[in-house]
Structures are given as C-alpha cells and as structure tokens.
Short mmCIF file of C-alpha atoms in Angstrom, two decimals:
data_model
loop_
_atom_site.label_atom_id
_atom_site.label_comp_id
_atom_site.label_asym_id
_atom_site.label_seq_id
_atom_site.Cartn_x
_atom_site.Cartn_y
_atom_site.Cartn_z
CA UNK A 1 295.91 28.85 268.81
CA UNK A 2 297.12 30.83 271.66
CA UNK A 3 293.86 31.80 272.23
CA UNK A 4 292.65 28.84 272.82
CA UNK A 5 294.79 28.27 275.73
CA UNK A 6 294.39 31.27 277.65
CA UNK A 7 296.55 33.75 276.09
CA UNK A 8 295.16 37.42 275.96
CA UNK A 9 298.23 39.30 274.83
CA UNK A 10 298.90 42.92 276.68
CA UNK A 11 301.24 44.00 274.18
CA UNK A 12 301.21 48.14 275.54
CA UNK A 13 301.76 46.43 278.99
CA UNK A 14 305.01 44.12 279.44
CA UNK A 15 304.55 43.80 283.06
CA UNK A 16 300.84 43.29 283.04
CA UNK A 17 301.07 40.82 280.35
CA UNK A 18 303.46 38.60 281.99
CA UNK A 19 301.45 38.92 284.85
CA UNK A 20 298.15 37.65 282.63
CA UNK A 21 299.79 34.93 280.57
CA UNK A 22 302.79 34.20 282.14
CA UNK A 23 306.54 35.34 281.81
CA UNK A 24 307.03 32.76 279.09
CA UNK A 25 304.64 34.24 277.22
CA UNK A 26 305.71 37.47 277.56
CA UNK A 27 308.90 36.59 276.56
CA UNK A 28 308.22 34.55 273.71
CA UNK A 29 305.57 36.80 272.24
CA UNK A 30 308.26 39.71 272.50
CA UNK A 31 311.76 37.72 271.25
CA UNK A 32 310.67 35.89 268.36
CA UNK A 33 309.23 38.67 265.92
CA UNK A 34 310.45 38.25 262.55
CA UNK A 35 310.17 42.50 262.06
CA UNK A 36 311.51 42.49 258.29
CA UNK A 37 312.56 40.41 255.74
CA UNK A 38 315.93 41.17 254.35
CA UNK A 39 315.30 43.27 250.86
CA UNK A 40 316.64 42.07 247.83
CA UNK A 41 320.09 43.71 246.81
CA UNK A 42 321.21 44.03 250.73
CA UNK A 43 324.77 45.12 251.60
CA UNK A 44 327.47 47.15 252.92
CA UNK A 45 328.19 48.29 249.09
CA UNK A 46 324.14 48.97 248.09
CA UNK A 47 323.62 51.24 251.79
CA UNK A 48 327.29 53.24 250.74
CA UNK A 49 325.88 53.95 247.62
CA UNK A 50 322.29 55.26 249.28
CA UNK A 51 324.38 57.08 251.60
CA UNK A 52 326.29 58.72 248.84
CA UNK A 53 322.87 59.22 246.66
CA UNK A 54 321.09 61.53 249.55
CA UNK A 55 324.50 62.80 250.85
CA UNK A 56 324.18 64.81 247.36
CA UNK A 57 320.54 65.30 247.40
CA UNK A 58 321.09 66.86 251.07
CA UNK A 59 323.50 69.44 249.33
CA UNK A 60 321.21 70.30 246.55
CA UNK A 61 318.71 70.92 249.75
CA UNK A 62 321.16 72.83 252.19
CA UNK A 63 322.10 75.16 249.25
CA UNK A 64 319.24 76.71 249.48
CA UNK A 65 318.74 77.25 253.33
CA UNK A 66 320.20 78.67 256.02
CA UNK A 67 319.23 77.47 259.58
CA UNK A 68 319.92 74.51 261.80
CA UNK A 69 317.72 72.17 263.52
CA UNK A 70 319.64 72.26 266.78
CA UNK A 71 320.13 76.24 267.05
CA UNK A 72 316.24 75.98 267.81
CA UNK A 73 314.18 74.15 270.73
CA UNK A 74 311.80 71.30 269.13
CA UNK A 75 308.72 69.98 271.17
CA UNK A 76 307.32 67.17 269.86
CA UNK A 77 303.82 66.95 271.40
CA UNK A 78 301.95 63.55 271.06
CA UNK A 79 298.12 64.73 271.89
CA UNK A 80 296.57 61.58 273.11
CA UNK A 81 293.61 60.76 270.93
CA UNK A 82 293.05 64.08 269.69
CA UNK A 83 291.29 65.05 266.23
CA UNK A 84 288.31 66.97 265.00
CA UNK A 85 285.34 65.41 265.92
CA UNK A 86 283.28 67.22 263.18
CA UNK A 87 285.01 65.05 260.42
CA UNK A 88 283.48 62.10 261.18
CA UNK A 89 280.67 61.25 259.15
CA UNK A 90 277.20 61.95 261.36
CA UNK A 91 278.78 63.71 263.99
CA UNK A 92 278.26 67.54 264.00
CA UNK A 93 278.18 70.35 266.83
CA UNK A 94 276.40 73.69 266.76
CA UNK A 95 279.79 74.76 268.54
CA UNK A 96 283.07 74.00 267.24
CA UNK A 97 284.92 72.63 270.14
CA UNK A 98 288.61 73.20 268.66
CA UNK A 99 288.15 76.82 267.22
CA UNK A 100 291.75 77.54 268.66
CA UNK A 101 293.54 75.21 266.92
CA UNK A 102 291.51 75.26 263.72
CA UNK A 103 293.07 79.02 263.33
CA UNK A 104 296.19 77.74 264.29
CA UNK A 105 296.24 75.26 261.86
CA UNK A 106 295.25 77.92 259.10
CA UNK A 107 297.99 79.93 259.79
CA UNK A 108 300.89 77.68 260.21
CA UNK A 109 301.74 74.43 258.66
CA UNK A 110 299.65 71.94 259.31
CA UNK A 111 297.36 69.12 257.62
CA UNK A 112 296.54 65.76 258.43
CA UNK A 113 298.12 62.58 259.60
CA UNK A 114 297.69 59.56 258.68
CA UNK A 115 297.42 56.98 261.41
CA UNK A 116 298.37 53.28 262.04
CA UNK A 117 295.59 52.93 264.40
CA UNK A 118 291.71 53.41 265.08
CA UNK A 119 291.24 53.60 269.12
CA UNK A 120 294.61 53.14 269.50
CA UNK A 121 299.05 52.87 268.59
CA UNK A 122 300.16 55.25 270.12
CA UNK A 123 303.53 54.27 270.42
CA UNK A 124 303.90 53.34 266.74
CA UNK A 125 302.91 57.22 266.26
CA UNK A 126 305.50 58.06 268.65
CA UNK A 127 308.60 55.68 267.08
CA UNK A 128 307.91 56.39 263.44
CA UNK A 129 308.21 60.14 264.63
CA UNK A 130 311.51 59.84 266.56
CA UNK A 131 312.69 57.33 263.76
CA UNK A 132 311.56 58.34 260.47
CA UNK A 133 310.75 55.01 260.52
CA UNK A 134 307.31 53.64 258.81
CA UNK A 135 305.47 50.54 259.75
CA UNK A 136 303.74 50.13 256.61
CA UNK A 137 307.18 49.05 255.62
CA UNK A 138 307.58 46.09 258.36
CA UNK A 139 305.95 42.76 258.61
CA UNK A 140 302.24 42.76 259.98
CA UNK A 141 303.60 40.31 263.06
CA UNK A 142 305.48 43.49 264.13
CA UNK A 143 302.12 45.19 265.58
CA UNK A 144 304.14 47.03 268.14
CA UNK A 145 307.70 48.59 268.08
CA UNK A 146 308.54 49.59 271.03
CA UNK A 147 307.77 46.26 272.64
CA UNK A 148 308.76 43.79 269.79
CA UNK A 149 311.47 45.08 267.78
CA UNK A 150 313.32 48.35 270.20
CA UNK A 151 314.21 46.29 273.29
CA UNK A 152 316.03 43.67 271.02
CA UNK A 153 318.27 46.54 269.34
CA UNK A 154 321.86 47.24 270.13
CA UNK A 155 321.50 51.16 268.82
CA UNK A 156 318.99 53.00 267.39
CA UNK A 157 319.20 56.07 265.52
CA UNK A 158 316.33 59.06 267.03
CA UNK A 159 316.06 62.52 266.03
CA UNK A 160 316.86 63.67 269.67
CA UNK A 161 320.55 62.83 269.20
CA UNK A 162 321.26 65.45 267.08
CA UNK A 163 320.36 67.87 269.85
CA UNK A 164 322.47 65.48 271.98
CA UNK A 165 325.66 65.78 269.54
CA UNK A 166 325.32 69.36 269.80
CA UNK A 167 324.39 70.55 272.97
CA UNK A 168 325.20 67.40 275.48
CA UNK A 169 323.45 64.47 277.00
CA UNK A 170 321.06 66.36 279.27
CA UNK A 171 319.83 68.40 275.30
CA UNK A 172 316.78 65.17 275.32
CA UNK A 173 314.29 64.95 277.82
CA UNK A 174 310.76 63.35 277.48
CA UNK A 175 307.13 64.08 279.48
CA UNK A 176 304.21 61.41 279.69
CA UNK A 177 302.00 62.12 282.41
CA UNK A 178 301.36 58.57 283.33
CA UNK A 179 303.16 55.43 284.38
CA UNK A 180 306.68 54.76 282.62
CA UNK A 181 306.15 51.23 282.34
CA UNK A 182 303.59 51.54 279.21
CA UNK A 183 305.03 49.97 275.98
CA UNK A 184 308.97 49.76 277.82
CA UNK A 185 308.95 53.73 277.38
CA UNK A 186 311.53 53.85 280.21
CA UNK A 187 313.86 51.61 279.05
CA UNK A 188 313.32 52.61 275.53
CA UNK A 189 313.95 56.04 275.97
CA UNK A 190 317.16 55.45 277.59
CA UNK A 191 318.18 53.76 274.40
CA UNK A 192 317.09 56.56 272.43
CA UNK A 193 319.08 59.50 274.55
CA UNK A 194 316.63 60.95 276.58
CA UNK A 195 318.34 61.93 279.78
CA UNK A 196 315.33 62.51 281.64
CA UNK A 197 312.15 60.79 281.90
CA UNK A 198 309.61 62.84 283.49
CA UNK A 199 306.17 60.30 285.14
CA UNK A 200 303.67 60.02 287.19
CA UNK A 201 306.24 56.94 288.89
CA UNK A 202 309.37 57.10 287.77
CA UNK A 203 313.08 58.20 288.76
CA UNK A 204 311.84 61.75 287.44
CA UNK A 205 308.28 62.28 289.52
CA UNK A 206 305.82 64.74 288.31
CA UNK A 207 303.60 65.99 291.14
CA UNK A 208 300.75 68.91 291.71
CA UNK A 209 299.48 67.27 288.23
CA UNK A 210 295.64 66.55 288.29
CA UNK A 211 292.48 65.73 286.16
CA UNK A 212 289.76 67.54 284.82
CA UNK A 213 286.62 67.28 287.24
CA UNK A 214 285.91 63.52 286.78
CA UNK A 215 288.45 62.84 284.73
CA UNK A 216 290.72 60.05 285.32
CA UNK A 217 293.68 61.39 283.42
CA UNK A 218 296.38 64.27 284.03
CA UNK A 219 295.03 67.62 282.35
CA UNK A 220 296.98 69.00 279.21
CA UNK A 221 297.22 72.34 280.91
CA UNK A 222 299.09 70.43 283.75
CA UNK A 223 301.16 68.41 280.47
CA UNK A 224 302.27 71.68 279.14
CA UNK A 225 303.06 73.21 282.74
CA UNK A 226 305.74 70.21 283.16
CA UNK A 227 307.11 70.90 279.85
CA UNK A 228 307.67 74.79 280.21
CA UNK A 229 309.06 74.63 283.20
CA UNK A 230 311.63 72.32 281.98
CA UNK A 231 312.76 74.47 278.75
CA UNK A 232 316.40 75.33 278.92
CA UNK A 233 317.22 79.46 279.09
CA UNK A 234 320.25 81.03 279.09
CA UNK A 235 323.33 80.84 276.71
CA UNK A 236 322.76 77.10 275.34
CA UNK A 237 319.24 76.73 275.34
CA UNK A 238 318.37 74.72 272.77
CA UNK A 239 316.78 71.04 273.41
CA UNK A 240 314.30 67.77 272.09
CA UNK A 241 311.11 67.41 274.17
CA UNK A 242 309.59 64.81 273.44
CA UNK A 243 305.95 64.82 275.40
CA UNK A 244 303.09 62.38 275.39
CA UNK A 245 299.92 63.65 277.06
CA UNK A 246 297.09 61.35 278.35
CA UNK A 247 293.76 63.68 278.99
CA UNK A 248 292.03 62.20 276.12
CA UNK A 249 292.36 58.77 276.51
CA UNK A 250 289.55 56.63 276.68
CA UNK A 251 286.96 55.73 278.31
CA UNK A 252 284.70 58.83 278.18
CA UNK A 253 282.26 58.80 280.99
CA UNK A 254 280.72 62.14 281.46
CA UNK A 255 283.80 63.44 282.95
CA UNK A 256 283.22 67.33 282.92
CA UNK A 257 280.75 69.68 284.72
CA UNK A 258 279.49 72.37 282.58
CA UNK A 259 279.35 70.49 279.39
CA UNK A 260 277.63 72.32 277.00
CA UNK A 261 278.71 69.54 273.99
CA UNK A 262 275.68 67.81 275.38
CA UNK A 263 272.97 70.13 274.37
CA UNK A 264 275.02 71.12 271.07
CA UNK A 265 275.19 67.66 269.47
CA UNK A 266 273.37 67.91 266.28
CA UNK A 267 274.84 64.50 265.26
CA UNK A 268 272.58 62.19 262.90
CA UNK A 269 272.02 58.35 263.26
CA UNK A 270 274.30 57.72 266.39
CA UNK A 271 272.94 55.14 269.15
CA UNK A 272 272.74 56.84 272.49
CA UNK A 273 276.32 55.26 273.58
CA UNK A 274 277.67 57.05 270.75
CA UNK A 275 275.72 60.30 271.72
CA UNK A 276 277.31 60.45 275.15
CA UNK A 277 281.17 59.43 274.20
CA UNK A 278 281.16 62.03 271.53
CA UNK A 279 279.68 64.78 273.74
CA UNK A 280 282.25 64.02 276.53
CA UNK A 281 285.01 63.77 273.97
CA UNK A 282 283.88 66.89 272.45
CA UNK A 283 284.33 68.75 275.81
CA UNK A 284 287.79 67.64 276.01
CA UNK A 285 288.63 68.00 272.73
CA UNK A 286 288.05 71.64 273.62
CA UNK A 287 290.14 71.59 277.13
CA UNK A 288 292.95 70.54 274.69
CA UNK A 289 291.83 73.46 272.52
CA UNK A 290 291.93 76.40 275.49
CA UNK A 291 295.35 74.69 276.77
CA UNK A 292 297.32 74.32 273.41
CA UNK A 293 296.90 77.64 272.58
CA UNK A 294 297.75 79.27 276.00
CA UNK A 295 301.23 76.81 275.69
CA UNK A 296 302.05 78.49 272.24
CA UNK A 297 301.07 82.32 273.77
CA UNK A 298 303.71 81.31 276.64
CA UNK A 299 306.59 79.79 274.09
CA UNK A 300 305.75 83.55 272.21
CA UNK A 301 307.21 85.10 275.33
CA UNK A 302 310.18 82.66 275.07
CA UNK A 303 313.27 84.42 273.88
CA UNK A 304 314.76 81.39 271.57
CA UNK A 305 313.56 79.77 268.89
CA UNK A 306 311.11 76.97 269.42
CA UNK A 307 309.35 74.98 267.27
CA UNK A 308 306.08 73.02 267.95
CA UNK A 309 305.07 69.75 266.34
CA UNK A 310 301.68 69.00 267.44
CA UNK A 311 299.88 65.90 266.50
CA UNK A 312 296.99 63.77 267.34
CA UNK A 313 298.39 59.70 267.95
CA UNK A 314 294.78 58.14 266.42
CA UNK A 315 290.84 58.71 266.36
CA UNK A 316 289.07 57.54 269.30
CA UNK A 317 287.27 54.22 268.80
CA UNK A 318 283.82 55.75 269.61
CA UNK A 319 282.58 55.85 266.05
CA UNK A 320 281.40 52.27 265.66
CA UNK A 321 278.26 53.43 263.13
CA UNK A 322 281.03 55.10 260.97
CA UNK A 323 283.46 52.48 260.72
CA UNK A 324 280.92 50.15 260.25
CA UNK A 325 281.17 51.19 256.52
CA UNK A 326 284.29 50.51 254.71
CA UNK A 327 284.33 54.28 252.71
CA UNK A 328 284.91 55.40 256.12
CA UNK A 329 287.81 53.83 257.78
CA UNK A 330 290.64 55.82 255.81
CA UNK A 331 289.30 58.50 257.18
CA UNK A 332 288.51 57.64 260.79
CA UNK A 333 292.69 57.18 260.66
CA UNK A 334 293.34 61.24 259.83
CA UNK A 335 294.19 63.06 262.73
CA UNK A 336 295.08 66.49 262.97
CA UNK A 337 298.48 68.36 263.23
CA UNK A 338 300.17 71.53 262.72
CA UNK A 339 304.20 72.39 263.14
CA UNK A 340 304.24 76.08 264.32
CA UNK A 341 307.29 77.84 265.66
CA UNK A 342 307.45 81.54 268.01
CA UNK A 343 307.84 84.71 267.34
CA UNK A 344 311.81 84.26 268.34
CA UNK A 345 312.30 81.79 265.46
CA UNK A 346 312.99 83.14 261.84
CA UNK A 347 310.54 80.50 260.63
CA UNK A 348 307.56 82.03 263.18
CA UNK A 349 305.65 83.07 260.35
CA UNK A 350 306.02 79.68 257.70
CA UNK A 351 303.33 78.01 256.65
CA UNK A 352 304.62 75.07 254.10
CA UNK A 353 302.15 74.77 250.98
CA UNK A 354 299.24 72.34 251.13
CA UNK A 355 301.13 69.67 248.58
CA UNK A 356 303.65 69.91 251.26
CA UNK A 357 301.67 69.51 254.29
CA UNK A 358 297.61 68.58 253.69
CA UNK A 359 298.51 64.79 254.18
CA UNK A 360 301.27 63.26 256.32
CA UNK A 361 302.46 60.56 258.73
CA UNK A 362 304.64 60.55 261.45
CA UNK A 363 307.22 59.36 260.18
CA UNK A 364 307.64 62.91 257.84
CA UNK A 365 307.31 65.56 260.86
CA UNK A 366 311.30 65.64 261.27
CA UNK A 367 311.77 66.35 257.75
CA UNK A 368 308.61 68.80 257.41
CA UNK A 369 309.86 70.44 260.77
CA UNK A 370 313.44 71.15 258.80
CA UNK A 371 311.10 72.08 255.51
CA UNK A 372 309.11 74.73 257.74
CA UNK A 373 312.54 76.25 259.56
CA UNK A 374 314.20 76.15 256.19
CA UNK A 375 316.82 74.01 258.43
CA UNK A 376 319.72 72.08 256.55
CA UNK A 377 319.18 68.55 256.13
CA UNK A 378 320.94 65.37 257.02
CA UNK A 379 321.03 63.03 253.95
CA UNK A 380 318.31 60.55 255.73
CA UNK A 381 316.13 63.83 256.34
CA UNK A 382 316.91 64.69 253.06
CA UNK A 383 316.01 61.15 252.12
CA UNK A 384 312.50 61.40 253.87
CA UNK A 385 311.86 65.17 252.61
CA UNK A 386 312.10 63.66 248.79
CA UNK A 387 309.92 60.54 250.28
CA UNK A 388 307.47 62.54 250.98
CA UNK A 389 307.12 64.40 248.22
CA UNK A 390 306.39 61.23 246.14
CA UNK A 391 304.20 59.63 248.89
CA UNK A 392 302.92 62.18 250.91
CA UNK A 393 301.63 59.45 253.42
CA UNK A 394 301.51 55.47 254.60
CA UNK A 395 300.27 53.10 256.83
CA UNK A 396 299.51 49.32 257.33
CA UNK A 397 296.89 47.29 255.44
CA UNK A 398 293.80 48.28 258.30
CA UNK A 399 293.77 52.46 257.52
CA UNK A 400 292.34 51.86 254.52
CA UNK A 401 288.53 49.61 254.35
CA UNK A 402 289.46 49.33 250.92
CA UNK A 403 293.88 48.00 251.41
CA UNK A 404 293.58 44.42 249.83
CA UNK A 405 296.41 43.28 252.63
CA UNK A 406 298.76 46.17 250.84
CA UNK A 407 300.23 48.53 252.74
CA UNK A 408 298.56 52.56 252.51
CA UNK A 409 299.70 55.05 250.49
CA UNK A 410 298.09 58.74 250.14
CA UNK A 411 298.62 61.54 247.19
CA UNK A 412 299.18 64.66 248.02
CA UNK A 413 294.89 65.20 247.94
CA UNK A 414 294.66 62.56 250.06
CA UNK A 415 294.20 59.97 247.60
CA UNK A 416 294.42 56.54 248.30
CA UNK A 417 297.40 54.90 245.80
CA UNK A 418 297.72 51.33 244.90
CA UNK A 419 301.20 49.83 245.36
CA UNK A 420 301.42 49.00 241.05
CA UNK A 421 300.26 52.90 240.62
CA UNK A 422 302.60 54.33 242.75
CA UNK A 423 304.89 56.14 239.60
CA UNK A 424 308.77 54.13 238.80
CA UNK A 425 310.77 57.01 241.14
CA UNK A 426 308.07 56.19 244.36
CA UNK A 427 308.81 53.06 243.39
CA UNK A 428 312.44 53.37 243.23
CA UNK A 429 312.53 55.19 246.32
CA UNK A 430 310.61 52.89 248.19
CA UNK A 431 313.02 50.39 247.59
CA UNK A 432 315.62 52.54 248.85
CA UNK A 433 313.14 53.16 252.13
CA UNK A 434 313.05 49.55 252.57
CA UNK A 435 316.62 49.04 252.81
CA UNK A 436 317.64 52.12 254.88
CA UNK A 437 314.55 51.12 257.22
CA UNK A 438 316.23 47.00 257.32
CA UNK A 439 319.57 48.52 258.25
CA UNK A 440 319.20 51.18 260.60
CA UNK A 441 316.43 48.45 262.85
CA UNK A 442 317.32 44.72 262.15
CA UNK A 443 320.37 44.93 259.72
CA UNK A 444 324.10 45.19 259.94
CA UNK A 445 324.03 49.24 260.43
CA UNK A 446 326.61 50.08 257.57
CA UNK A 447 324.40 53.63 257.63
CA UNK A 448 325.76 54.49 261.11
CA UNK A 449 329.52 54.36 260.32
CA UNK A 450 328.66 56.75 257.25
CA UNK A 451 327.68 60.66 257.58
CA UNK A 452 323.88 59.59 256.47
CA UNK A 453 322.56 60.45 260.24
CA UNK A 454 324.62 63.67 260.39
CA UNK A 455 323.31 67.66 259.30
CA UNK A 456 325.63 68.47 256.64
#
C-alpha cells in the first residue's frame, strides 16, 4: 500500500530514505517493527535455568582446552560480495581467479556460509557475526537489524566486549572503507563498544585509500593497509577488528585494465550482460585473492597471536540465468570463508574437521573461532558451539527456492532440513535459541545479570 503512494523504502540508507519518503516515513518504517514474538515458556526462571544448562556444558568444553579468546588478536573481515565464481552453475574460467585463497582454505578451517541474502545483507552478515544472533529466528518484517531492531535497544551484547572487559575500551575498533552513515553503522557501533570507527567521513578519516583503475570502490589492499597499521604491539596487544571492505560491491563495469577474465570465460548459456559482470567480477575476485594472502604473510611476521575470520557477506546478484531455476538459489547463498590464525598463535596450524566447518553461518564464526584456538568458552559460545553441531547452518525462508515460508536449515553435507525433520535435541535446542535470542534483543535481559556472556 505504501507503494502506491510513493514510498520506495532505503532501508541500508536512514538518511537517504528520509530524504526519499520523508522523515515520517523513515521513522515509522524503523520504530514500529514487531522483531519477535515472545516464545512460549518466557521468564526470568526459564533464562536462569538456560543459563545454568550451558554454564555446565561450557565446563564440560573448557575441560578440555587451554587458551583464551582475548590473549589473541581477532580480525573479523567482512569481504564485500566475495565468493567463488566457478560454483555457479554455467560459469567457468580457464583460470581460477582465487587460487590463493582456495589453498588457504585447504589448509585451515574453512567451508561455506550460508547467506541471508542474494546481491545483498550485508549488515545482517555482519550482526549475526558480532551477535551470535540468527535471523532465521526473527520475524520476516525484521529485514534489517541494524536499522530496525539495534537503534531501539538499550544494550546489546557483541563479541568485541570481551576484548573490552579484558584489555580496556580502546581493545574494539572497526574499518569500512566507505561512508559511516550506511545501515546506522556509526551509531551502532558505538552501542556495540567499538572505540574507534575508522571511514571514508567520519570522526576517524581514512585517507591515501584509492580504487582499482576504474573502480569506484576503496581497494582491499588499501582495506588491509588501514587495518595493520592499526594492530596493537607491545605488552597488551591483544584486540577485536572488526573490518568491512567495499572493492567488490556492485555494479561491475569493466573496471580493470589488463583483464585477462575476459578472454578466459568459458561460461555456457549466459546473455552477454552476464558475460561482462562475471568477467569484471572475476578480475576482482582475484585482486581480493593477491591482497588477502599478502595480509595473512604480513600478520605471519606479527609477533602475537592473531586470528583471521574471513568471510564473503553474499553472492553478487549477476547470476540472473542461475537463479532463474529454483535448484539453484540455495546455492547462489554459499559464500566462502576460512578462520586461519599466524604462525605466533598455538592454533596456527588447526584446521577444524569438515562436519565442523564445510557448512556455516555467521552467526557460528565466534564459536568456530574458539573451536579452532581450542579457546575456553562462555556458556552462550558454548551454547552456539553445541547449536551448531545439530544445525550446522540457517537462514530466512528466500536461501532456499525450495523453503515453503520456513526458515533454512543445512546438515552438516549441506543438506537442506525441514523444520519437522530437524531430530527432538535440534529441536529442543532451538527452542532454547529462540528464547536466549528474545532476551538478549527485545526481552527483559535476565541473561545479562547472569555469567552466560562471560569466558568461564
């Protein structure tokens, strides 16, 4: 009905949406989300006794390792659009333009991850990662987090703040080469601890940060500059960086000289349009390639631990002959990612088993990341660690072609579940999901007066 009267909703854009459709729009389209229905058997007793339930399941965990998430440096690296091109059904390259991170990802853990979005969510990606937070498990009108449900919150509980606890205020600091005003980032980050906010525009200024040739979007070489001159040295070193890149984003206009994706495309059936997005996104899919591997040679040099958590946000929506069939859309929401720490770290050589790590989503990498350091848990990371292992993945309803409305839920062979298959302890546990996820976003918090957020 909206529609009807104007109203093209900028959700990713808060000030360019009010500017569009009007402040009263804005404001009504942001205030009045109803993000989650209260779940049967709510209350201060029923979250003491889930605290209590993982408090002992993060013993049974922490008995049987040895490190600590905040001794070590985490980067969590949000690779804008960034996947393999060669999965796609009818797209193929006589060269492989990610050969880098392809061995990477063979020798580290590393697997898939299963996305909310085709062509675009990125900053669902980013708040189910810093949250452990899923948004298969809120209601469909909540399409966007960070601009519908984090602005309205009086706390919220992030990863980052255990570095924060530990090692001070200043422990959190966050990259996105490009404005600060996409999807409330600065104001939401400020929420979630980050003491600096590093932008193209903001208090924090990036500069001597360019494109690729043509390109209209800061390199990831430049990206991962910004980050390693911000890591931390000395006798307290460790930190969160949290780091959202933009190279990839769309369009893809025959940015780059020297492309030799043009003459290797091989694909089959594409129209021409699709022929020239691929080959450009090919070519930068490889930039990203040359770039991510020179960061981790550089953090090898480092003499801390740091750990890496590299993922792609979502597929580009370029493959419109793909998704055109239903068998494919599952698949066009798989990106790639890989968790890989340096040769300081006692984990530099881990590589998690594939029914730990083939299929993910974001809102596991916190709990794989401990997993793959053979960190001790908190009980909501030992919560999610167990979560995991009985539903290695979710979404929303669109990631599958083949959902029926229900919310997406992967094996551990990548599988897709139905919701009355799923077997009585997912089951059980997803209950539990759904009432730690109501009270740590829209509920009373009764988790945050308890030691459920806290590394025991």
């Amino acid at each position: 009905m909206a529609a009807s009267f104007g109203d093209e909703p900028h959700l990713w854009d808060g000030w360019g949406d009010a500017a569009t459709n009007g402040p009263a729009m804005t404001f009504l389209r942001l205030a009045h989300t109803n993000a989650m229905d209260k779940p049967e058997g709510y209350d201060q007793k029923a979250m003491a006794q889930i605290a209590q339930r993982y408090a002992h399941e993060a013993d049974t965990v922490n008995a049987t390792r040895s490190g600590n998430l905040t001794d070590s440096t985490v980067i969590l690296i949000l690779s804008e659009s960034f996947s393999d091109p060669t999965r796609v059904p009818g797209v193929s390259f006589s060269e492989d333009p990610m050969p880098k991170i392809r061995a990477i990802k063979g020798a580290t853990t590393s697997g898939y991850m299963l996305s909310t979005g085709y062509g675009g969510g990125t900053a669902n990606m980013e708040y189910q990662a810093l949250t452990g937070l899923a948004m298969a498990n809120y209601n469909p009108s909540l399409t966007i987090a960070y601009q519908q449900l984090v602005p309205q919150e009086r706390w919220v509980a992030t990863f980052n703040q255990m570095w924060n606890a530990k090692h001070g205020d200043t422990a959190s600091q966050a990259t996105h080469t490009f404005m600060d005003n996409m999807y409330f980032r600065a104001r939401n980050y400020k929420k979630f601890g980050f003491s600096q906010f590093w932008t193209l525009n903001g208090e924090h200024k990036i500069t001597g940060c360019s494109p690729i040739d043509r390109a209209w979007y800061v390199s990831d070489q430049c990206t991962y500059q910004q980050v390693l001159s911000r890591l931390n040295h000395g006798s307290d070193p460790s930190q969160f960086q949290q780091v959202v890149t933009m190279q990839n984003h769309m369009p893809y206009n025959d940015w780059y000289d020297n492309n030799q994706f043009k003459q290797a495309d091989t694909s089959q059936a594409l129209t021409d349009a699709e022929h020239a997005d691929v080959q450009t996104y090919a070519k930068g899919v490889q930039h990203t390639d040359d770039a991510t591997a020179e960061l981790l040679t550089q953090l090898d040099q480092v003499d801390h631990p740091v750990t890496v958590i590299f993922y792609g946000d979502h597929l580009p929506g370029i493959y419109p002959t793909a998704y055109a069939n239903p068998d494919n859309v599952l698949g066009l929401h798989e990106s790639d990612y890989f968790i890989w720490s340096n040769a300081a770290s006692p984990s530099h050589t881990a590589k998690l088993p594939d029914d730990a790590a083939r299929y993910t989503s974001s809102n596991y990498f916190m709990a794989q990341a401990a997993q793959h350091m053979n960190a001790k848990v908190s009980p909501y990371l030992a919560f999610l660690t167990a979560m995991h292992a009985q539903i290695p993945a979710m979404s929303i309803p669109a990631a599958s072609g083949h959902s029926d409305g229900k919310p997406v839920y992967l094996n551990a062979a990548g599988e897709q579940v139905a919701p009355k298959d799923l077997t009585p302890e997912a089951q059980r546990m997803l209950r539990d999901y759904r009432l730690i996820q109501y009270d740590l976003s829209v509920g009373k918090h009764y988790l945050k007066d308890t030691s459920f957020l806290t590394a025991r």
